[in-house]
PDB file of C-alpha atoms in Angstrom:
ATOM      1  CA  UNK K 741     -14.250   5.172 -21.390  1.00 97.00           C
ATOM      2  CA  UNK K 742     -12.110   6.107 -18.248  1.00 98.00           C
ATOM      3  CA  UNK K 743     -11.959   3.095 -15.750  1.00 98.00           C
ATOM      4  CA  UNK K 744     -11.125   4.689 -12.149  1.00 98.00           C
ATOM      5  CA  UNK K 745     -10.374   3.048  -9.115  1.00 99.00           C
ATOM      6  CA  UNK K 746      -9.852   3.575  -5.482  1.00 98.00           C
ATOM      7  CA  UNK K 747      -8.174   2.006  -2.783  1.00 98.00           C
ATOM      8  CA  UNK K 748      -7.984   2.212   1.002  1.00 98.00           C
ATOM      9  CA  UNK K 749      -5.040   0.381   2.965  1.00 98.00           C
ATOM     10  CA  UNK K 750      -3.302  -0.249   5.703  1.00 98.00           C
ATOM     11  CA  UNK K 751       0.179  -2.177   6.029  1.00 98.00           C
ATOM     12  CA  UNK K 752      -0.302  -4.285   3.136  1.00 98.00           C
ATOM     13  CA  UNK K 753       2.539  -4.301   1.274  1.00 97.00           C
ATOM     14  CA  UNK K 754       2.221  -8.629   1.115  1.00 96.00           C
ATOM     15  CA  UNK K 755       0.040  -7.626  -1.740  1.00 98.00           C
ATOM     16  CA  UNK K 756       0.143  -3.728  -3.030  1.00 98.00           C
ATOM     17  CA  UNK K 757       1.746  -4.026  -5.346  1.00 97.00           C
ATOM     18  CA  UNK K 758       1.251  -7.099  -7.206  1.00 97.00           C
ATOM     19  CA  UNK K 759      -2.716  -5.622  -6.912  1.00 98.00           C
ATOM     20  CA  UNK K 760      -1.458  -2.385  -8.355  1.00 98.00           C
ATOM     21  CA  UNK K 761       0.018  -3.704 -11.207  1.00 97.00           C
ATOM     22  CA  UNK K 762      -2.531  -6.398 -12.130  1.00 97.00           C
ATOM     23  CA  UNK K 763      -4.901  -3.421 -12.782  1.00 98.00           C
ATOM     24  CA  UNK K 764      -3.716  -1.575 -14.899  1.00 97.00           C
ATOM     25  CA  UNK K 765      -2.852  -4.039 -16.815  1.00 94.00           C
ATOM     26  CA  UNK K 766      -6.157  -4.872 -16.285  1.00 97.00           C
ATOM     27  CA  UNK K 767      -7.679  -1.263 -18.093  1.00 97.00           C
ATOM     28  CA  UNK K 768      -7.359   0.794 -15.128  1.00 98.00           C
ATOM     29  CA  UNK K 769      -6.724   4.554 -15.833  1.00 98.00           C
ATOM     30  CA  UNK K 770      -6.116   5.860 -12.500  1.00 98.00           C
ATOM     31  CA  UNK K 771      -5.925   4.881  -8.912  1.00 98.00           C
ATOM     32  CA  UNK K 772      -7.017   6.735  -5.681  1.00 99.00           C
ATOM     33  CA  UNK K 773      -5.707   5.917  -2.638  1.00 98.00           C
ATOM     34  CA  UNK K 774      -6.090   6.567   0.801  1.00 98.00           C
ATOM     35  CA  UNK K 775      -3.445   5.176   3.023  1.00 98.00           C
ATOM     36  CA  UNK K 776      -4.564   4.959   6.926  1.00 98.00           C
ATOM     37  CA  UNK K 777      -2.156   5.015   9.396  1.00 98.00           C
ATOM     38  CA  UNK K 778       0.380   2.142   7.523  1.00 98.00           C
ATOM     39  CA  UNK K 779       4.044   2.182   9.276  1.00 98.00           C
ATOM     40  CA  UNK K 780       5.106  -0.367   6.789  1.00 98.00           C
ATOM     41  CA  UNK K 781       6.076  -0.234   3.766  1.00 98.00           C
ATOM     42  CA  UNK K 782       3.091   0.591   1.501  1.00 98.00           C
ATOM     43  CA  UNK K 783       3.762   4.255   2.094  1.00 98.00           C
ATOM     44  CA  UNK K 784       6.882   3.573  -0.303  1.00 98.00           C
ATOM     45  CA  UNK K 785       4.801   1.810  -2.254  1.00 98.00           C
ATOM     46  CA  UNK K 786       1.703   3.883  -3.249  1.00 98.00           C
ATOM     47  CA  UNK K 787       4.388   7.443  -3.506  1.00 98.00           C
ATOM     48  CA  UNK K 788       7.032   5.075  -5.817  1.00 98.00           C
ATOM     49  CA  UNK K 789       2.934   4.882  -7.786  1.00 98.00           C
ATOM     50  CA  UNK K 790       1.822   7.979  -7.382  1.00 98.00           C
ATOM     51  CA  UNK K 791       5.111   9.598  -8.758  1.00 98.00           C
ATOM     52  CA  UNK K 792       4.882   7.374 -11.843  1.00 97.00           C
ATOM     53  CA  UNK K 793       1.724   9.665 -12.911  1.00 98.00           C
ATOM     54  CA  UNK K 794      -0.946   6.644 -11.716  1.00 98.00           C
ATOM     55  CA  UNK K 795      -1.827   6.913  -8.204  1.00 98.00           C
ATOM     56  CA  UNK K 796      -2.911   9.804  -5.637  1.00 98.00           C
ATOM     57  CA  UNK K 797      -2.051   8.956  -2.608  1.00 98.00           C
ATOM     58  CA  UNK K 798      -4.694  10.490   0.217  1.00 98.00           C
ATOM     59  CA  UNK K 799      -2.966  10.320   3.860  1.00 98.00           C
ATOM     60  CA  UNK K 800      -6.002   9.508   6.465  1.00 98.00           C
ATOM     61  CA  UNK K 801      -5.385   9.817  10.379  1.00 98.00           C
ATOM     62  CA  UNK K 802      -7.974   9.829  11.760  1.00 97.00           C
ATOM     63  CA  UNK K 803      -8.539   5.487  13.729  1.00 97.00           C
ATOM     64  CA  UNK K 804     -11.706   4.803  13.408  1.00 97.00           C
ATOM     65  CA  UNK K 805     -12.161   3.000  10.195  1.00 96.00           C
ATOM     66  CA  UNK K 806     -14.823   5.102   8.595  1.00 97.00           C
ATOM     67  CA  UNK K 807     -14.541   3.362   5.397  1.00 97.00           C
ATOM     68  CA  UNK K 808     -17.966   4.504   4.181  1.00 98.00           C
ATOM     69  CA  UNK K 809     -16.843   7.731   4.387  1.00 98.00           C
ATOM     70  CA  UNK K 810     -13.749   7.075   2.900  1.00 98.00           C
ATOM     71  CA  UNK K 811     -14.628   5.950   0.296  1.00 98.00           C
ATOM     72  CA  UNK K 812     -17.609   7.936  -0.840  1.00 98.00           C
ATOM     73  CA  UNK K 813     -14.859  10.472  -0.601  1.00 98.00           C
ATOM     74  CA  UNK K 814     -12.747   8.997  -3.006  1.00 99.00           C
ATOM     75  CA  UNK K 815     -15.464   7.747  -5.187  1.00 98.00           C
ATOM     76  CA  UNK K 816     -16.373  11.362  -5.662  1.00 98.00           C
ATOM     77  CA  UNK K 817     -13.533  12.613  -6.151  1.00 98.00           C
ATOM     78  CA  UNK K 818     -12.763   9.667  -9.153  1.00 98.00           C
ATOM     79  CA  UNK K 819     -15.904  11.289 -11.150  1.00 98.00           C
ATOM     80  CA  UNK K 820     -15.706  14.692 -10.127  1.00 98.00           C
ATOM     81  CA  UNK K 821     -11.724  15.043 -10.591  1.00 98.00           C
ATOM     82  CA  UNK K 822     -10.493  12.195 -13.068  1.00 98.00           C
ATOM     83  CA  UNK K 823     -13.915  12.244 -14.845  1.00 98.00           C
ATOM     84  CA  UNK K 824     -14.208   8.231 -14.257  1.00 98.00           C
ATOM     85  CA  UNK K 825     -16.917   6.935 -16.122  1.00 98.00           C
ATOM     86  CA  UNK K 826     -16.908   3.901 -14.268  1.00 98.00           C
ATOM     87  CA  UNK K 827     -15.725   3.343 -10.304  1.00 98.00           C
ATOM     88  CA  UNK K 828     -14.308   0.467  -8.846  1.00 98.00           C
ATOM     89  CA  UNK K 829     -13.775   0.587  -5.453  1.00 98.00           C
ATOM     90  CA  UNK K 830     -11.775  -1.881  -4.437  1.00 98.00           C
ATOM     91  CA  UNK K 831      -8.727  -3.897  -0.594  1.00 98.00           C
ATOM     92  CA  UNK K 832      -5.275  -4.692  -1.994  1.00 98.00           C
ATOM     93  CA  UNK K 833      -6.846  -8.590  -0.909  1.00 98.00           C
ATOM     94  CA  UNK K 834      -9.492  -8.507  -3.995  1.00 98.00           C
ATOM     95  CA  UNK K 835      -8.761  -8.954  -7.495  1.00 98.00           C
ATOM     96  CA  UNK K 836     -10.964  -8.495  -9.941  1.00 98.00           C
ATOM     97  CA  UNK K 837     -11.780 -10.627 -12.990  1.00 98.00           C
ATOM     98  CA  UNK K 838     -13.108 -10.043 -16.307  1.00 97.00           C
ATOM     99  CA  UNK K 839     -15.187 -13.756 -16.550  1.00 96.00           C
ATOM    100  CA  UNK K 840     -15.295 -13.000 -21.209  1.00 96.00           C
ATOM    101  CA  UNK K 841     -12.347 -11.779 -23.109  1.00 96.00           C
ATOM    102  CA  UNK K 842     -11.128  -8.514 -23.069  1.00 96.00           C
ATOM    103  CA  UNK K 843     -10.484  -6.472 -19.956  1.00 97.00           C
ATOM    104  CA  UNK K 844     -11.612  -5.222 -17.027  1.00 98.00           C
ATOM    105  CA  UNK K 845     -13.035  -2.013 -19.681  1.00 98.00           C
ATOM    106  CA  UNK K 846     -14.569  -4.277 -22.453  1.00 98.00           C
ATOM    107  CA  UNK K 847     -16.602  -5.693 -19.392  1.00 98.00           C
ATOM    108  CA  UNK K 848     -18.295  -2.799 -18.037  1.00 98.00           C
ATOM    109  CA  UNK K 849     -17.831  -1.264 -22.014  1.00 97.00           C
ATOM    110  CA  UNK K 850     -21.072  -3.832 -22.086  1.00 97.00           C
ATOM    111  CA  UNK K 851     -23.121  -3.088 -19.135  1.00 97.00           C
ATOM    112  CA  UNK K 852     -26.444  -1.732 -20.914  1.00 97.00           C
ATOM    113  CA  UNK K 853     -26.544   2.325 -20.420  1.00 97.00           C
ATOM    114  CA  UNK K 854     -29.488   1.812 -17.763  1.00 97.00           C
ATOM    115  CA  UNK K 855     -27.266   0.172 -15.414  1.00 97.00           C
ATOM    116  CA  UNK K 856     -25.883   1.909 -13.252  1.00 98.00           C
ATOM    117  CA  UNK K 857     -24.101  -0.829 -10.918  1.00 98.00           C
ATOM    118  CA  UNK K 858     -22.883  -3.939 -11.161  1.00 98.00           C
ATOM    119  CA  UNK K 859     -22.959  -6.539  -8.205  1.00 98.00           C
ATOM    120  CA  UNK K 860     -18.861  -8.326  -8.005  1.00 98.00           C
ATOM    121  CA  UNK K 861     -19.534 -11.588  -6.693  1.00 98.00           C
ATOM    122  CA  UNK K 862     -16.418 -12.661  -4.527  1.00 98.00           C
ATOM    123  CA  UNK K 863     -14.211 -15.871  -4.131  1.00 98.00           C
ATOM    124  CA  UNK K 864     -12.127 -16.993  -1.085  1.00 98.00           C
ATOM    125  CA  UNK K 865      -8.190 -18.006  -2.011  1.00 98.00           C
ATOM    126  CA  UNK K 866      -8.074 -20.647   1.170  1.00 97.00           C
ATOM    127  CA  UNK K 867      -4.577 -21.058   2.614  1.00 96.00           C
ATOM    128  CA  UNK K 868      -4.270 -24.888   2.691  1.00 95.00           C
ATOM    129  CA  UNK K 869      -1.088 -25.220   4.551  1.00 90.00           C
ATOM    130  CA  UNK K 870       1.473 -23.804   6.089  1.00 89.00           C
ATOM    131  CA  UNK K 871       2.301 -20.490   4.683  1.00 92.00           C
ATOM    132  CA  UNK K 872       5.084 -20.693   3.112  1.00 91.00           C
ATOM    133  CA  UNK K 873       6.729 -17.567   2.961  1.00 86.00           C
ATOM    134  CA  UNK K 874       9.067 -17.753   0.451  1.00 90.00           C
ATOM    135  CA  UNK K 875       6.767 -17.895  -1.577  1.00 92.00           C
ATOM    136  CA  UNK K 876       3.761 -14.731  -3.101  1.00 94.00           C
ATOM    137  CA  UNK K 877       0.786 -15.081  -1.905  1.00 95.00           C
ATOM    138  CA  UNK K 878      -0.646 -15.866  -5.583  1.00 95.00           C
ATOM    139  CA  UNK K 879       1.667 -18.808  -5.644  1.00 94.00           C
ATOM    140  CA  UNK K 880       1.040 -20.069  -2.018  1.00 94.00           C
ATOM    141  CA  UNK K 881      -3.088 -20.095  -2.511  1.00 96.00           C
ATOM    142  CA  UNK K 882      -4.507 -21.304  -5.673  1.00 96.00           C
ATOM    143  CA  UNK K 883      -7.272 -23.746  -3.980  1.00 97.00           C
ATOM    144  CA  UNK K 884     -10.504 -21.508  -4.887  1.00 98.00           C
ATOM    145  CA  UNK K 885     -13.640 -21.996  -2.984  1.00 98.00           C
ATOM    146  CA  UNK K 886     -17.022 -21.988  -5.220  1.00 97.00           C
ATOM    147  CA  UNK K 887     -18.904 -21.823  -2.047  1.00 95.00           C
ATOM    148  CA  UNK K 888     -17.271 -18.982  -0.349  1.00 95.00           C
ATOM    149  CA  UNK K 889     -17.713 -18.082   3.339  1.00 95.00           C
ATOM    150  CA  UNK K 890     -16.878 -14.745   5.033  1.00 92.00           C
ATOM    151  CA  UNK K 891     -14.696 -15.647   8.845  1.00 88.00           C
ATOM    152  CA  UNK K 892     -18.420 -16.216  10.228  1.00 86.00           C
ATOM    153  CA  UNK K 893     -19.477 -19.191   8.261  1.00 91.00           C
ATOM    154  CA  UNK K 894     -21.837 -16.995   6.678  1.00 93.00           C
ATOM    155  CA  UNK K 895     -22.032 -16.460   2.944  1.00 95.00           C
ATOM    156  CA  UNK K 896     -19.392 -14.200   1.325  1.00 95.00           C
ATOM    157  CA  UNK K 897     -20.996 -11.301   0.236  1.00 95.00           C
ATOM    158  CA  UNK K 898     -20.322  -9.294  -3.037  1.00 97.00           C
ATOM    159  CA  UNK K 899     -18.973  -5.994  -3.849  1.00 98.00           C
ATOM    160  CA  UNK K 900     -20.337  -3.908  -6.038  1.00 97.00           C
ATOM    161  CA  UNK K 901     -19.495  -1.041  -9.239  1.00 98.00           C
ATOM    162  CA  UNK K 902     -20.623   2.009 -10.040  1.00 98.00           C
ATOM    163  CA  UNK K 903     -20.464   4.867 -13.122  1.00 98.00           C
ATOM    164  CA  UNK K 904     -19.692   8.385 -12.412  1.00 98.00           C
ATOM    165  CA  UNK K 905     -21.948  10.794 -10.158  1.00 98.00           C
ATOM    166  CA  UNK K 906     -20.411  13.023  -8.128  1.00 98.00           C
ATOM    167  CA  UNK K 907     -22.759  12.903  -5.367  1.00 98.00           C
ATOM    168  CA  UNK K 908     -22.148   9.146  -4.875  1.00 98.00           C
ATOM    169  CA  UNK K 909     -21.823   7.081  -1.701  1.00 98.00           C
ATOM    170  CA  UNK K 910     -20.741   4.074  -0.640  1.00 98.00           C
ATOM    171  CA  UNK K 911     -22.068   1.625   1.870  1.00 97.00           C
ATOM    172  CA  UNK K 912     -19.333   0.482   4.965  1.00 96.00           C
ATOM    173  CA  UNK K 913     -17.745  -2.653   3.242  1.00 96.00           C
ATOM    174  CA  UNK K 914     -18.420  -1.506  -0.445  1.00 97.00           C
ATOM    175  CA  UNK K 915     -21.354  -4.226  -1.272  1.00 96.00           C
ATOM    176  CA  UNK K 916     -24.207  -1.300  -1.849  1.00 97.00           C
ATOM    177  CA  UNK K 917     -23.758   2.260  -4.013  1.00 98.00           C
ATOM    178  CA  UNK K 918     -27.204   5.243  -3.368  1.00 98.00           C
ATOM    179  CA  UNK K 919     -27.289   8.676  -4.660  1.00 98.00           C
ATOM    180  CA  UNK K 920     -29.297  11.132  -2.483  1.00 96.00           C
ATOM    181  CA  UNK K 921     -30.140   8.415   0.115  1.00 95.00           C
ATOM    182  CA  UNK K 922     -32.035   6.168  -2.607  1.00 97.00           C
ATOM    183  CA  UNK K 923     -30.215   2.745  -2.907  1.00 97.00           C
ATOM    184  CA  UNK K 924     -29.346   1.858  -6.069  1.00 98.00           C
ATOM    185  CA  UNK K 925     -29.913  -1.374  -7.562  1.00 96.00           C
ATOM    186  CA  UNK K 926     -26.861  -3.732  -8.604  1.00 97.00           C
ATOM    187  CA  UNK K 927     -26.949  -6.314 -11.712  1.00 97.00           C
ATOM    188  CA  UNK K 928     -24.889  -8.748 -13.123  1.00 95.00           C
ATOM    189  CA  UNK K 929     -21.465  -7.761 -15.159  1.00 93.00           C
ATOM    190  CA  UNK K 930     -19.229  -9.930 -16.166  1.00 96.00           C
ATOM    191  CA  UNK K 931     -16.420 -10.096 -13.288  1.00 98.00           C
ATOM    192  CA  UNK K 932     -15.541 -12.297 -10.767  1.00 98.00           C
ATOM    193  CA  UNK K 933     -12.831 -11.088  -7.610  1.00 98.00           C
ATOM    194  CA  UNK K 934     -10.509 -12.423  -6.661  1.00 98.00           C
ATOM    195  CA  UNK K 935     -10.097 -12.774  -3.065  1.00 98.00           C
ATOM    196  CA  UNK K 936      -6.578 -13.407  -0.136  1.00 98.00           C
ATOM    197  CA  UNK K 937      -8.330 -11.964   2.832  1.00 97.00           C
ATOM    198  CA  UNK K 938      -5.896 -14.370   4.854  1.00 96.00           C
ATOM    199  CA  UNK K 939      -2.518 -14.907   3.908  1.00 97.00           C
ATOM    200  CA  UNK K 940      -0.038 -15.570   6.608  1.00 96.00           C
ATOM    201  CA  UNK K 941      -0.801 -15.285  10.151  1.00 97.00           C
ATOM    202  CA  UNK K 942       0.955 -12.521  10.776  1.00 97.00           C
ATOM    203  CA  UNK K 943      -0.277 -10.636   8.603  1.00 97.00           C
ATOM    204  CA  UNK K 944      -4.186 -11.561   9.852  1.00 97.00           C
ATOM    205  CA  UNK K 945      -3.466 -11.022  12.978  1.00 98.00           C
ATOM    206  CA  UNK K 946      -2.175  -6.973  12.641  1.00 98.00           C
ATOM    207  CA  UNK K 947      -5.386  -6.890   9.763  1.00 97.00           C
ATOM    208  CA  UNK K 948      -7.773  -7.594  12.750  1.00 98.00           C
ATOM    209  CA  UNK K 949      -5.948  -6.606  15.059  1.00 98.00           C
ATOM    210  CA  UNK K 950      -5.818  -3.053  13.865  1.00 97.00           C
ATOM    211  CA  UNK K 951      -9.330  -2.671  12.501  1.00 97.00           C
ATOM    212  CA  UNK K 952     -10.689  -4.607  15.827  1.00 97.00           C
ATOM    213  CA  UNK K 953     -10.314  -2.141  17.766  1.00 97.00           C
ATOM    214  CA  UNK K 954     -10.248   0.957  14.913  1.00 97.00           C
ATOM    215  CA  UNK K 955     -14.379  -0.279  14.816  1.00 96.00           C
ATOM    216  CA  UNK K 956     -14.255  -0.391  18.252  1.00 95.00           C
ATOM    217  CA  UNK K 957     -13.935   3.430  18.664  1.00 96.00           C
ATOM    218  CA  UNK K 958     -16.675   3.976  15.903  1.00 96.00           C
ATOM    219  CA  UNK K 959     -19.206   5.647  17.344  1.00 94.00           C
ATOM    220  CA  UNK K 960     -20.555   6.244  14.381  1.00 94.00           C
ATOM    221  CA  UNK K 961     -21.750   2.646  13.182  1.00 95.00           C
ATOM    222  CA  UNK K 962     -23.736   0.283  14.788  1.00 93.00           C
ATOM    223  CA  UNK K 963     -23.251  -2.467  16.983  1.00 90.00           C
ATOM    224  CA  UNK K 964     -24.091  -5.106  14.382  1.00 89.00           C
ATOM    225  CA  UNK K 965     -21.696  -2.898  11.320  1.00 93.00           C
ATOM    226  CA  UNK K 966     -18.797  -4.537  10.793  1.00 93.00           C
ATOM    227  CA  UNK K 967     -19.873  -8.133  13.295  1.00 92.00           C
ATOM    228  CA  UNK K 968     -16.727  -9.944  11.710  1.00 93.00           C
ATOM    229  CA  UNK K 969     -14.046  -8.168  12.596  1.00 94.00           C
ATOM    230  CA  UNK K 970     -15.753  -7.195  15.852  1.00 96.00           C
ATOM    231  CA  UNK K 971     -16.005 -11.134  16.303  1.00 96.00           C
ATOM    232  CA  UNK K 972     -12.755 -11.442  15.266  1.00 97.00           C
ATOM    233  CA  UNK K 973     -10.886  -8.920  17.382  1.00 98.00           C
ATOM    234  CA  UNK K 974     -12.993 -10.410  20.383  1.00 97.00           C
ATOM    235  CA  UNK K 975     -11.230 -13.477  19.272  1.00 98.00           C
ATOM    236  CA  UNK K 976      -7.993 -12.301  19.150  1.00 98.00           C
ATOM    237  CA  UNK K 977      -8.082  -9.622  22.816  1.00 98.00           C
ATOM    238  CA  UNK K 978      -9.324 -13.546  24.478  1.00 98.00           C
ATOM    239  CA  UNK K 979      -6.417 -15.424  22.630  1.00 98.00           C
ATOM    240  CA  UNK K 980      -8.410 -17.842  20.653  1.00 98.00           C
ATOM    241  CA  UNK K 981      -7.129 -15.010  16.899  1.00 98.00           C
ATOM    242  CA  UNK K 982      -4.116 -17.962  16.341  1.00 98.00           C
ATOM    243  CA  UNK K 983      -7.058 -21.040  17.266  1.00 98.00           C
ATOM    244  CA  UNK K 984      -9.180 -19.653  14.795  1.00 97.00           C
ATOM    245  CA  UNK K 985      -6.807 -19.162  11.791  1.00 97.00           C
ATOM    246  CA  UNK K 986      -5.634 -22.899  12.363  1.00 97.00           C
ATOM    247  CA  UNK K 987      -8.710 -24.265  12.120  1.00 96.00           C
ATOM    248  CA  UNK K 988      -9.634 -22.483   8.575  1.00 95.00           C
ATOM    249  CA  UNK K 989      -6.264 -24.246   7.282  1.00 97.00           C
ATOM    250  CA  UNK K 990      -8.377 -27.924   6.000  1.00 96.00           C
ATOM    251  CA  UNK K 991      -6.171 -31.096   7.150  1.00 96.00           C
ATOM    252  CA  UNK K 992      -5.252 -33.240   3.969  1.00 95.00           C
ATOM    253  CA  UNK K 993      -8.174 -36.012   4.237  1.00 97.00           C
ATOM    254  CA  UNK K 994     -11.204 -32.423   4.693  1.00 97.00           C
ATOM    255  CA  UNK K 995      -8.620 -31.274   1.572  1.00 97.00           C
ATOM    256  CA  UNK K 996      -9.239 -34.197  -0.535  1.00 97.00           C
ATOM    257  CA  UNK K 997     -12.195 -34.395   0.134  1.00 98.00           C
ATOM    258  CA  UNK K 998     -13.197 -30.497  -0.959  1.00 97.00           C
ATOM    259  CA  UNK K 999     -11.795 -31.255  -4.293  1.00 97.00           C
ATOM    260  CA  UNK K1000     -13.206 -34.476  -4.693  1.00 98.00           C
ATOM    261  CA  UNK K1001     -16.984 -32.572  -4.041  1.00 98.00           C
ATOM    262  CA  UNK K1002     -15.885 -29.619  -5.926  1.00 98.00           C
ATOM    263  CA  UNK K1003     -16.097 -27.009  -3.500  1.00 97.00           C
ATOM    264  CA  UNK K1004     -12.246 -26.441  -3.839  1.00 98.00           C
ATOM    265  CA  UNK K1005     -11.624 -26.071  -7.888  1.00 98.00           C
ATOM    266  CA  UNK K1006      -7.123 -25.330  -8.882  1.00 97.00           C
ATOM    267  CA  UNK K1007      -7.298 -21.779  -9.527  1.00 97.00           C
ATOM    268  CA  UNK K1008      -3.529 -19.619 -10.293  1.00 95.00           C
ATOM    269  CA  UNK K1009      -4.904 -17.318 -12.784  1.00 95.00           C
ATOM    270  CA  UNK K1010      -3.277 -14.789 -11.045  1.00 96.00           C
ATOM    271  CA  UNK K1011      -0.173 -16.285 -10.113  1.00 94.00           C
ATOM    272  CA  UNK K1012       0.453 -17.289 -14.026  1.00 93.00           C
ATOM    273  CA  UNK K1013      -0.284 -13.461 -14.580  1.00 94.00           C
ATOM    274  CA  UNK K1014       1.591 -12.167 -11.523  1.00 93.00           C
ATOM    275  CA  UNK K1015       4.135 -14.348 -12.593  1.00 85.00           C
ATOM    276  CA  UNK K1016       4.882 -12.800 -16.759  1.00 67.00           C
ATOM    277  CA  UNK K1017       7.132 -10.390 -16.996  1.00 62.00           C
ATOM    278  CA  UNK K1018       5.723  -6.969 -17.285  1.00 60.00           C
ATOM    279  CA  UNK K1019       1.954  -8.335 -16.298  1.00 59.00           C
ATOM    280  CA  UNK K1020       0.150  -8.813 -19.883  1.00 40.00           C
ATOM    281  CA  UNK K1021      -3.350  -8.044 -20.186  1.00 37.00           C
ATOM    282  CA  UNK K1022      -5.323 -10.615 -19.135  1.00 36.00           C
ATOM    283  CA  UNK K1023      -8.118 -13.071 -21.398  1.00 35.00           C
ATOM    284  CA  UNK K1024     -11.498 -13.737 -19.555  1.00 38.00           C
ATOM    285  CA  UNK K1025     -12.849 -17.431 -20.659  1.00 35.00           C
ATOM    286  CA  UNK K1026      -9.606 -19.072 -19.430  1.00 37.00           C
ATOM    287  CA  UNK K1027      -9.221 -23.425 -17.961  1.00 35.00           C
ATOM    288  CA  UNK K1028      -9.396 -22.247 -14.858  1.00 39.00           C
ATOM    289  CA  UNK K1029     -12.265 -23.510 -13.794  1.00 38.00           C
ATOM    290  CA  UNK K1030     -11.893 -27.440 -14.260  1.00 38.00           C
ATOM    291  CA  UNK K1031     -11.674 -29.370 -10.660  1.00 38.00           C
ATOM    292  CA  UNK K1032      -7.615 -30.808  -9.803  1.00 35.00           C
ATOM    293  CA  UNK K1033      -7.947 -34.035  -9.938  1.00 36.00           C
ATOM    294  CA  UNK K1034      -5.292 -34.318  -7.065  1.00 35.00           C
ATOM    295  CA  UNK K1035      -4.655 -32.366  -3.777  1.00 35.00           C
ATOM    296  CA  UNK K1036      -0.531 -33.593  -2.810  1.00 36.00           C
ATOM    297  CA  UNK K1037       0.061 -33.263   0.064  1.00 34.00           C
ATOM    298  CA  UNK K1038      -1.255 -30.393   2.439  1.00 33.00           C
ATOM    299  CA  UNK K1039      -1.459 -30.227   5.520  1.00 32.00           C
ATOM    300  CA  UNK K1040      -0.986 -28.121   8.896  1.00 34.00           C
ATOM    301  CA  UNK K1041       2.291 -29.350   9.561  1.00 30.00           C
ATOM    302  CA  UNK K1042       4.156 -30.093   6.810  1.00 33.00           C
ATOM    303  CA  UNK K1043       7.060 -27.920   5.114  1.00 30.00           C
ATOM    304  CA  UNK K1044       9.063 -27.694   1.825  1.00 31.00           C
ATOM    305  CA  UNK K1045       6.904 -30.290  -0.073  1.00 33.00           C
ATOM    306  CA  UNK K1046       3.505 -28.790   1.321  1.00 32.00           C
ATOM    307  CA  UNK K1047       4.399 -25.310   0.270  1.00 31.00           C
ATOM    308  CA  UNK K1048       5.397 -27.273  -3.543  1.00 33.00           C
ATOM    309  CA  UNK K1049       2.175 -28.861  -3.986  1.00 35.00           C
ATOM    310  CA  UNK K1050       0.137 -25.874  -2.646  1.00 32.00           C
ATOM    311  CA  UNK K1051       2.440 -24.047  -5.149  1.00 32.00           C
ATOM    312  CA  UNK K1052       1.483 -25.931  -8.559  1.00 31.00           C
TER     313      UNK K1052
END
């Protein structure tokens, strides 16, 4: 089996290397990455993996966030130019984790031949205190939200991966797959996504400022598409985005309540893997789904003690 991953990125230097390393060690054979106007170290990171023969970098200069077009292009290239049997259409803040022992190839090899697409649920890892700039994201964010929601408070939609097809069409957001205008039904495939969408405020603000403006320039998509981005961009324009970010950080009391109810569970799988030399291949079925017994000290204004507690 050949597994190819696509990536659409813009200014993702804080998380990109971890994402690429993790998925290469999870069985991904090759990566096709579209860099959309990055001005940080993202291009240099991608070029390094390209020199290693692990990645193809595409430079996209348009600024209208035509994600469906760009990802469809990459997904078709994966099938036609790289012989992909399966294609994962990924974002830099998503880490695909098999729920059974083995890597991603093993998980997809267990999918019945008649199934063409796999539905993959996502679980948010929230910021639970002042974001510690001296720690990597995976060490700072180790609570998984078992009732994950999008920024508008609605259930977080799953993503979909698919078999390698030359005529595949990937929907905006990578949530659906079609061929020749016909939607492809997705089935469960024994994979979860560990999702880290909101990290430092600087990262979050840059994402919303650029992405929201790009959506506003897109004349092809319906105004209802990308409504999460559009609403947060409106908040940014109104000077309300920082207040939104801070409101998403639970107080110490809220954190304890969510842990006690089972909504938040300690999950340091990714931190353990990314902290291992060589990023060893991960086996599923580990102990990360057990609730932690206590929250530690995590508040909106804490500093060193909070950072220590949130990274246990």
